[in-house]
Short mmCIF file of C-alpha atoms in Angstrom, two decimals:
data_model
loop_
_atom_site.label_atom_id
_atom_site.label_comp_id
_atom_site.label_asym_id
_atom_site.label_seq_id
_atom_site.Cartn_x
_atom_site.Cartn_y
_atom_site.Cartn_z
CA MET A 1 -7.24 30.35 48.14
CA ALA A 2 -6.55 29.16 44.61
CA THR A 3 -5.09 25.70 43.94
CA GLU A 4 -2.90 25.25 40.90
CA VAL A 5 -3.68 22.51 38.37
CA LYS A 6 -0.52 21.07 36.83
CA VAL A 7 0.15 18.74 33.92
CA PRO A 8 0.51 15.22 35.41
CA ALA A 9 3.28 12.75 34.60
CA LEU A 10 2.60 11.39 31.12
CA GLY A 11 4.82 8.32 31.05
CA GLU A 12 8.39 7.42 30.38
CA SER A 13 10.24 9.72 27.92
CA ILE A 14 7.14 11.93 27.38
CA THR A 15 7.77 15.47 28.57
CA GLU A 16 5.04 17.50 26.86
CA ALA A 17 1.54 17.29 25.42
CA THR A 18 -1.04 19.38 23.58
CA LEU A 19 -4.03 20.79 25.44
CA GLY A 20 -6.84 19.27 23.41
CA GLU A 21 -10.02 20.44 25.14
CA TRP A 22 -11.21 22.16 28.29
CA LEU A 23 -13.95 20.08 29.90
CA LYS A 24 -14.68 22.75 32.52
CA GLN A 25 -15.06 26.49 32.03
CA PRO A 26 -14.30 29.30 34.52
CA GLY A 27 -17.08 29.46 37.08
CA ASP A 28 -18.07 25.79 36.77
CA THR A 29 -18.29 23.70 39.91
CA VAL A 30 -15.79 20.84 40.00
CA GLU A 31 -15.39 17.86 42.29
CA ALA A 32 -12.10 16.39 43.46
CA ASP A 33 -10.64 14.05 40.80
CA GLU A 34 -13.23 15.18 38.24
CA PRO A 35 -11.70 15.56 34.72
CA ILE A 36 -11.34 19.23 33.78
CA ALA A 37 -9.18 19.00 30.64
CA SER A 38 -7.99 16.57 27.99
CA LEU A 39 -4.34 16.34 26.90
CA GLU A 40 -3.16 14.79 23.65
CA THR A 41 0.19 12.99 23.78
CA ASP A 42 2.16 11.07 21.18
CA LYS A 43 0.10 7.95 21.80
CA VAL A 44 -3.12 8.55 23.78
CA SER A 45 -5.39 11.22 25.21
CA VAL A 46 -4.98 11.83 28.94
CA GLU A 47 -7.55 13.48 31.20
CA VAL A 48 -6.38 15.98 33.81
CA PRO A 49 -8.28 15.56 37.12
CA SER A 50 -9.04 18.39 39.52
CA PRO A 51 -6.82 18.13 42.63
CA VAL A 52 -9.54 19.60 44.90
CA ALA A 53 -13.24 20.39 44.94
CA GLY A 54 -14.26 23.98 44.24
CA THR A 55 -14.87 26.38 41.38
CA MET A 56 -13.02 26.40 38.08
CA GLY A 57 -10.77 29.44 37.99
CA GLU A 58 -8.55 30.88 35.28
CA HIS A 59 -7.41 28.93 32.23
CA VAL A 60 -3.67 29.60 32.17
CA ALA A 61 -3.21 27.56 28.95
CA GLN A 62 -5.51 27.58 25.95
CA GLU A 63 -6.74 24.75 23.73
CA GLY A 64 -4.05 23.85 21.20
CA ASP A 65 -1.16 25.02 23.40
CA THR A 66 1.84 22.76 23.98
CA VAL A 67 2.34 22.25 27.72
CA GLU A 68 5.14 20.54 29.63
CA VAL A 69 4.88 18.12 32.55
CA ASP A 70 4.33 19.99 35.87
CA ALA A 71 3.35 23.21 34.05
CA VAL A 72 0.41 25.12 35.57
CA ILE A 73 -2.57 25.12 33.20
CA ALA A 74 -5.40 26.36 35.45
CA THR A 75 -6.48 27.24 38.98
CA ILE A 76 -9.27 25.94 41.20
CA GLU A 77 -10.93 28.40 43.59
CA ALA A 78 -12.37 27.25 46.91
CA GLY A 79 -16.15 27.60 47.33
CA ASP A 80 -19.25 27.33 45.16
CA ALA A 81 -19.47 28.26 41.50
CA ALA A 82 -19.72 31.93 40.64
CA PRO A 83 -22.30 33.12 38.09
CA SER A 84 -20.93 33.06 34.57
CA LYS A 85 -19.90 36.32 32.91
CA ALA A 86 -22.62 35.94 30.31
CA ALA A 87 -25.28 35.73 33.01
CA ALA A 88 -23.78 38.44 35.18
CA ALA A 89 -23.46 41.10 32.47
CA PRO A 90 -27.19 41.77 31.94
CA SER A 91 -27.86 42.06 35.69
CA LYS A 92 -25.44 44.98 36.05
CA THR A 93 -27.03 47.05 33.30
CA GLU A 94 -30.60 45.90 33.66
CA GLY A 95 -31.89 49.17 35.10
CA ASN A 96 -30.06 51.39 32.62
CA ALA A 97 -31.15 49.22 29.73
CA ASP A 98 -34.81 49.44 30.76
CA LYS A 99 -34.62 53.22 31.02
CA SER A 100 -32.91 53.49 27.67
CA ASP A 101 -35.55 51.33 26.04
CA GLU A 102 -38.35 53.38 27.58
CA ALA A 103 -36.77 56.63 26.38
CA LYS A 104 -36.49 55.37 22.82
CA GLU A 105 -39.72 53.41 22.67
CA GLY A 106 -41.85 54.37 19.70
CA SER A 107 -39.08 56.37 18.03
CA GLY A 108 -36.85 55.24 15.16
CA PRO A 109 -33.09 55.66 14.82
CA GLY A 110 -31.73 59.18 14.52
CA PRO A 111 -30.00 60.52 11.43
CA GLY A 112 -26.91 58.44 10.59
CA GLU A 113 -27.75 55.77 13.21
CA GLN A 114 -28.16 52.08 12.48
CA PRO A 115 -31.19 50.19 13.85
CA ARG A 116 -30.30 48.42 17.10
CA GLN A 117 -30.33 44.64 17.07
CA ARG A 118 -30.64 42.18 19.87
CA PRO A 119 -27.31 40.44 20.67
CA ASP A 120 -28.70 36.99 19.94
CA ALA A 121 -29.94 38.09 16.53
CA THR A 122 -26.54 39.55 15.68
CA ALA A 123 -24.79 36.35 16.70
CA ALA A 124 -27.16 34.30 14.59
CA GLN A 125 -26.41 36.44 11.56
CA GLN A 126 -22.66 36.12 12.05
CA ALA A 127 -22.72 32.32 12.41
CA PRO A 128 -22.08 30.34 9.22
CA ALA A 129 -25.23 29.17 7.47
CA GLY A 130 -26.44 25.77 8.59
CA GLU A 131 -24.20 25.61 11.68
CA GLY A 132 -26.12 27.64 14.25
CA VAL A 133 -24.82 29.95 16.95
CA GLU A 134 -22.99 27.12 18.74
CA ALA A 135 -20.60 26.61 15.80
CA ALA A 136 -18.37 29.41 17.06
CA ALA A 137 -17.88 27.55 20.36
CA LEU A 138 -16.62 24.27 18.89
CA SER A 139 -13.37 23.16 20.50
CA PRO A 140 -10.38 22.13 18.33
CA SER A 141 -10.84 18.45 19.15
CA VAL A 142 -14.51 18.62 18.12
CA ARG A 143 -13.59 20.41 14.86
CA ARG A 144 -11.02 17.71 14.10
CA ALA A 145 -13.58 14.96 14.73
CA ILE A 146 -16.09 16.73 12.45
CA LEU A 147 -13.52 16.98 9.65
CA GLU A 148 -12.29 13.39 10.05
CA HIS A 149 -15.79 11.89 9.96
CA GLY A 150 -17.46 14.36 7.56
CA VAL A 151 -20.27 15.18 9.99
CA ASP A 152 -22.46 18.28 9.55
CA PRO A 153 -22.41 20.03 12.97
CA ALA A 154 -25.93 21.36 12.33
CA THR A 155 -27.22 17.77 12.57
CA VAL A 156 -25.45 16.96 15.84
CA LYS A 157 -27.33 17.36 19.11
CA GLY A 158 -24.98 18.59 21.82
CA THR A 159 -25.00 16.88 25.21
CA GLY A 160 -22.31 19.01 26.85
CA LYS A 161 -22.75 21.98 29.15
CA ASP A 162 -25.25 24.52 27.74
CA GLY A 163 -25.87 22.20 24.81
CA ARG A 164 -22.29 22.31 23.53
CA ILE A 165 -21.24 19.64 21.05
CA THR A 166 -18.68 17.19 22.45
CA LYS A 167 -16.34 14.80 20.65
CA GLU A 168 -18.56 11.89 21.76
CA ASP A 169 -21.59 13.57 20.12
CA VAL A 170 -19.70 13.76 16.81
CA LEU A 171 -18.60 10.11 17.02
CA ALA A 172 -22.18 9.01 17.75
CA ALA A 173 -23.45 11.03 14.77
CA ALA A 174 -20.73 9.52 12.55
CA GLU A 175 -21.73 6.01 13.62
CA SER A 176 -25.40 6.73 12.84
CA LYS A 177 -24.34 8.14 9.50
CA SER A 178 -22.37 5.00 8.62
CA GLU A 179 -25.34 2.81 9.54
CA ALA A 180 -27.60 4.88 7.32
CA LYS A 181 -25.20 4.30 4.41
CA ALA A 182 -25.86 0.54 4.64
CA ALA A 183 -28.86 1.06 2.36
CA PRO A 184 -27.61 3.78 -0.03
CA ALA A 185 -30.10 5.73 -2.10
CA PRO A 186 -29.41 7.78 -5.22
CA THR A 187 -28.40 11.29 -4.25
CA PRO A 188 -28.51 14.35 -6.48
CA ALA A 189 -25.28 16.07 -7.41
CA PRO A 190 -24.32 18.71 -4.85
CA ALA A 191 -25.30 22.22 -5.80
CA PRO A 192 -22.37 24.56 -6.39
CA SER A 193 -21.69 26.95 -3.55
CA ALA A 194 -22.91 30.53 -3.90
CA GLY A 195 -20.60 32.60 -6.04
CA GLY A 196 -18.48 29.55 -6.87
CA GLU A 197 -16.56 29.77 -3.60
CA ARG A 198 -13.86 27.15 -2.96
CA ARG A 199 -12.92 26.95 0.69
CA GLN A 200 -9.88 25.66 2.51
CA GLU A 201 -9.36 25.05 6.20
CA ARG A 202 -6.08 24.47 7.97
CA VAL A 203 -6.20 22.24 11.03
CA ARG A 204 -3.15 21.58 13.14
CA MET A 205 -2.07 17.93 13.14
CA THR A 206 -2.67 16.19 16.42
CA ARG A 207 0.38 15.07 18.32
CA LEU A 208 -0.64 11.45 17.69
CA ARG A 209 -0.90 12.02 13.93
CA GLN A 210 2.52 13.72 13.91
CA THR A 211 4.04 10.72 15.69
CA ILE A 212 2.39 8.25 13.30
CA ALA A 213 3.72 10.18 10.31
CA LYS A 214 7.25 10.34 11.70
CA ARG A 215 7.43 6.66 12.67
CA LEU A 216 6.07 5.42 9.34
CA LYS A 217 8.48 7.59 7.39
CA ASP A 218 11.37 6.43 9.57
CA ALA A 219 10.39 2.82 8.85
CA GLN A 220 10.53 3.45 5.10
CA ASP A 221 13.85 5.28 5.37
CA ASN A 222 15.65 2.79 7.63
CA ALA A 223 14.25 -0.66 6.75
CA ALA A 224 14.51 -2.68 3.54
CA LEU A 225 10.77 -3.24 3.19
CA LEU A 226 9.35 -6.10 1.14
CA THR A 227 5.86 -7.63 1.06
CA THR A 228 4.97 -11.25 0.30
CA PHE A 229 1.37 -12.37 -0.36
CA ASN A 230 -0.65 -15.53 0.02
CA ASP A 231 -4.33 -16.35 0.27
CA VAL A 232 -6.27 -18.49 2.73
CA ASP A 233 -9.51 -20.44 2.52
CA MET A 234 -11.68 -19.29 5.45
CA THR A 235 -14.25 -22.09 5.14
CA ALA A 236 -13.16 -24.07 8.21
CA VAL A 237 -12.85 -21.04 10.51
CA ILE A 238 -16.24 -19.69 9.39
CA GLU A 239 -17.89 -23.06 10.02
CA ALA A 240 -16.28 -23.34 13.47
CA ARG A 241 -17.33 -19.79 14.36
CA THR A 242 -20.90 -20.36 13.14
CA ARG A 243 -21.19 -23.62 15.08
CA TYR A 244 -19.78 -22.43 18.40
CA LYS A 245 -20.26 -18.65 18.57
CA GLU A 246 -23.37 -18.78 20.78
CA LEU A 247 -21.86 -21.28 23.24
CA PHE A 248 -18.58 -19.35 23.20
CA GLU A 249 -20.26 -16.04 24.06
CA LYS A 250 -22.40 -17.67 26.74
CA LYS A 251 -19.37 -19.24 28.45
CA HIS A 252 -16.77 -16.51 28.03
CA GLY A 253 -18.90 -13.37 27.81
CA VAL A 254 -17.27 -12.23 24.57
CA ARG A 255 -18.03 -12.76 20.88
CA LEU A 256 -15.96 -15.24 18.90
CA GLY A 257 -14.28 -13.38 16.05
CA PHE A 258 -11.60 -14.17 13.51
CA MET A 259 -8.77 -12.31 15.26
CA GLY A 260 -8.51 -14.94 17.99
CA PHE A 261 -7.75 -17.60 15.37
CA PHE A 262 -5.24 -15.42 13.53
CA VAL A 263 -3.38 -14.37 16.69
CA LYS A 264 -2.98 -17.99 17.81
CA ALA A 265 -2.01 -19.13 14.32
CA ALA A 266 0.53 -16.30 14.08
CA CYS A 267 2.07 -17.29 17.42
CA MET A 268 2.58 -20.83 16.14
CA ALA A 269 4.14 -19.57 12.91
CA LEU A 270 6.41 -17.17 14.81
CA ARG A 271 7.72 -20.06 16.85
CA ASP A 272 8.57 -21.93 13.66
CA VAL A 273 10.18 -18.86 12.02
CA PRO A 274 11.80 -16.88 14.88
CA ALA A 275 13.37 -14.28 12.55
CA VAL A 276 9.91 -12.80 11.89
CA ASN A 277 9.56 -12.27 15.66
CA ALA A 278 13.02 -10.71 16.05
CA GLN A 279 14.44 -7.21 15.67
CA ILE A 280 17.69 -5.50 14.73
CA ASP A 281 19.53 -3.57 17.46
CA GLY A 282 22.64 -1.96 16.04
CA ASP A 283 24.75 -4.78 14.64
CA GLU A 284 22.94 -7.43 16.70
CA ILE A 285 19.75 -9.46 16.20
CA VAL A 286 17.45 -9.77 19.22
CA TYR A 287 15.33 -12.94 19.26
CA HIS A 288 12.30 -13.33 21.54
CA ASP A 289 11.08 -16.58 23.07
CA TYR A 290 7.66 -14.99 23.62
CA ALA A 291 5.09 -13.37 21.34
CA ASP A 292 3.82 -9.92 22.30
CA ILE A 293 1.35 -9.21 19.51
CA SER A 294 0.58 -5.59 18.64
CA VAL A 295 -2.96 -5.22 17.30
CA ALA A 296 -3.77 -2.15 15.21
CA VAL A 297 -6.97 -0.53 16.52
CA SER A 298 -8.78 2.45 14.99
CA ALA A 299 -9.44 5.28 17.45
CA PRO A 300 -11.08 8.68 16.92
CA GLN A 301 -7.72 10.47 17.04
CA GLY A 302 -5.92 7.98 14.79
CA LEU A 303 -4.46 4.48 14.69
CA VAL A 304 -3.21 3.06 17.99
CA VAL A 305 -1.42 -0.25 18.51
CA PRO A 306 -1.94 -1.80 21.96
CA VAL A 307 -0.01 -4.98 22.78
CA ILE A 308 -1.34 -8.41 23.77
CA ARG A 309 1.36 -9.56 26.18
CA SER A 310 2.43 -13.22 25.97
CA ALA A 311 -0.28 -13.99 23.43
CA ASP A 312 1.36 -17.37 22.82
CA GLN A 313 0.36 -18.38 26.35
CA MET A 314 -3.28 -17.30 25.99
CA SER A 315 -6.36 -19.18 24.87
CA VAL A 316 -8.53 -17.96 22.00
CA ALA A 317 -11.07 -16.69 24.55
CA GLU A 318 -8.43 -14.69 26.43
CA VAL A 319 -7.21 -13.15 23.17
CA GLU A 320 -10.75 -12.15 22.15
CA LYS A 321 -11.42 -10.60 25.57
CA THR A 322 -8.21 -8.59 25.41
CA ILE A 323 -8.87 -7.32 21.88
CA GLY A 324 -12.46 -6.41 22.76
CA ASP A 325 -11.26 -4.43 25.77
CA PHE A 326 -8.63 -2.64 23.67
CA GLY A 327 -11.22 -1.66 21.04
CA LYS A 328 -13.64 -0.25 23.60
CA ARG A 329 -11.02 1.75 25.46
CA ALA A 330 -9.47 3.02 22.22
CA LYS A 331 -12.81 4.64 21.36
CA ASP A 332 -13.11 6.04 24.90
CA GLY A 333 -9.52 7.32 24.80
CA THR A 334 -8.61 5.48 28.03
CA LEU A 335 -5.76 3.27 26.81
CA LYS A 336 -2.63 3.61 28.93
CA MET A 337 0.87 4.38 27.73
CA ASP A 338 2.33 1.09 28.97
CA GLU A 339 -0.26 -0.86 26.98
CA MET A 340 1.20 0.39 23.70
CA LYS A 341 4.89 -0.11 24.42
CA GLY A 342 6.90 -3.06 23.22
CA GLY A 343 5.43 -5.66 20.93
CA THR A 344 7.37 -8.14 18.83
CA PHE A 345 4.99 -8.57 15.88
CA THR A 346 1.96 -6.64 14.56
CA ILE A 347 -1.36 -7.72 13.02
CA SER A 348 -3.39 -5.11 11.12
CA ASN A 349 -6.89 -6.01 9.96
CA GLY A 350 -7.82 -3.73 7.07
CA GLY A 351 -10.55 -6.15 6.07
CA VAL A 352 -12.98 -4.62 8.55
CA PHE A 353 -12.94 -1.50 6.37
CA GLY A 354 -13.29 -3.45 3.11
CA SER A 355 -9.64 -3.58 2.02
CA LEU A 356 -8.95 -6.23 -0.64
CA MET A 357 -5.14 -6.04 -0.56
CA SER A 358 -2.45 -3.78 0.90
CA THR A 359 1.25 -3.55 1.73
CA PRO A 360 1.34 -2.64 5.44
CA ILE A 361 4.36 -0.83 6.92
CA ILE A 362 6.24 -2.36 9.85
CA ASN A 363 6.05 -0.87 13.33
CA PRO A 364 9.72 -0.19 14.33
CA PRO A 365 11.71 -1.73 15.90
CA GLN A 366 9.67 -4.79 14.90
CA SER A 367 10.69 -6.58 11.73
CA ALA A 368 7.35 -7.72 10.32
CA VAL A 369 3.62 -6.95 10.17
CA LEU A 370 0.77 -9.17 8.98
CA GLY A 371 -2.04 -7.54 6.99
CA LEU A 372 -5.48 -9.18 6.95
CA HIS A 373 -8.08 -8.26 4.34
CA ARG A 374 -11.73 -8.73 3.51
CA ILE A 375 -13.27 -12.15 2.98
CA GLU A 376 -14.99 -12.62 -0.36
CA ASP A 377 -16.26 -15.56 -2.37
CA ARG A 378 -13.92 -16.45 -5.24
CA PRO A 379 -13.64 -19.38 -7.65
CA VAL A 380 -10.84 -21.77 -6.73
CA VAL A 381 -9.83 -25.26 -7.85
CA ARG A 382 -10.32 -28.13 -5.39
CA ASP A 383 -9.69 -31.74 -6.45
CA GLY A 384 -9.79 -30.76 -10.11
CA GLU A 385 -13.10 -28.90 -9.84
CA ILE A 386 -13.88 -25.18 -9.77
CA VAL A 387 -15.72 -24.31 -6.57
CA ILE A 388 -16.64 -21.13 -4.70
CA ARG A 389 -14.82 -20.53 -1.41
CA PRO A 390 -14.60 -17.60 1.04
CA MET A 391 -11.04 -16.41 0.46
CA MET A 392 -8.83 -13.81 2.11
CA TYR A 393 -5.54 -12.31 0.95
CA LEU A 394 -2.71 -12.25 3.50
CA ALA A 395 0.18 -9.79 3.26
CA LEU A 396 3.41 -10.03 5.25
CA SER A 397 5.59 -6.92 5.09
CA TYR A 398 9.05 -7.42 6.58
CA ASP A 399 12.52 -5.95 6.94
CA HIS A 400 14.51 -7.79 4.29
CA ARG A 401 17.73 -7.03 6.20
CA LEU A 402 16.65 -9.63 8.75
CA VAL A 403 13.94 -11.77 7.16
CA ASP A 404 14.67 -13.65 3.93
CA GLY A 405 12.02 -14.40 1.33
CA ARG A 406 12.13 -18.11 2.17
CA GLU A 407 11.36 -17.36 5.83
CA ALA A 408 8.52 -15.01 4.89
CA VAL A 409 6.91 -17.62 2.65
CA THR A 410 7.40 -20.34 5.31
CA PHE A 411 5.66 -18.11 7.87
CA LEU A 412 2.67 -17.45 5.59
CA VAL A 413 2.29 -21.12 4.69
CA ALA A 414 2.35 -22.15 8.35
CA LEU A 415 -0.29 -19.50 9.11
CA LYS A 416 -2.39 -20.59 6.12
CA ASN A 417 -2.28 -24.26 7.20
CA ALA A 418 -3.42 -23.41 10.75
CA ILE A 419 -6.35 -21.27 9.57
CA GLU A 420 -7.51 -23.76 6.93
CA ASP A 421 -7.34 -26.57 9.53
CA PRO A 422 -8.03 -24.99 12.96
CA THR A 423 -7.49 -28.38 14.63
CA ARG A 424 -3.76 -27.64 14.25
CA ILE A 425 -4.21 -24.75 16.71
CA LEU A 426 -5.91 -27.06 19.20
CA ILE A 427 -3.26 -29.77 19.08
CA ASP A 428 -0.35 -27.33 18.56
CA LEU A 429 0.77 -28.79 15.24
#
């Protein structure tokens, strides 16, 4: 008896998703609660578990289809796995094939006939050069990952069933590629493609990318955006991190980074300038006596913004642990819907990618976002002398309907003072 597999509940206000990838093919053995498919929603990827143990049956929905909650997408058959169609086909015609080969052995093709080719040779000829036979079996999510990270599929070793390339294989290859770029070597100019071909490929936007595009455009259309800049001397924070990072990691089990300092400093500044932590609701202003800090995290499918709840009540160690957990689960695609809802203020760290300066866009309905950038040595004047200091540009983008320029500057100065003298964070000054 077949058991239907339905789309699970995806969270509040989410009624549909896109079928990103089938993790199990018809005929595969599945265990109860084993993931058989991956769904892409507006915010995260969700795995669909098998309701029972048995054999994977029919795929009712295909990769790339939009499916609604409670819709049937597959069936699970009771019993052991059946042989795959590819394996079963030769067994049915084995005898006839042998006889046919014996009859034609030693003779060439008749008039008007084409020489017979082995199926595997034909497939190899049809596959694009440099990609191998497996290229035709790449799932949409794997293709997207290959395009996003610029990975040559011919260089990726597949770890999936029958050697298929998975999304994780592509991400691992991309990471190895980025490490190799650390010591760049001169590369010759790429040779023009045969016949001067110029190719295009259309890839459907993921549901997450569509949502990001819509929300950012809505923010530009509805808010009066303005960005104010300042810079901060990172000398004191770098010295503190260098001095205590080993003891910190030994005691708390997590590395001491810069984000812990900036989150705590931002919480102090938000308390001093509550408008930056507020939001507009109709013709009312909603103030918050807590700081739920949204932290922008890069994930394979796009930017996600999980929320550190009550960050103002946390220690630096608790903040670092939370951010580390978010980063790991963002790469694994296991963040939950509830973890990305709410938030009263956002911090986006473009410095990890080398950004010198930017004008970040607010995350509605929030009214402000803080952009952090790369640290670089620059000449500055201290006590009448020119010295070299590790400096970082700070950017605060805000909704000018709610936050005035004076409040934005006051916020940045308070943040700057806390970072340049981390003792202020300790004594809450």
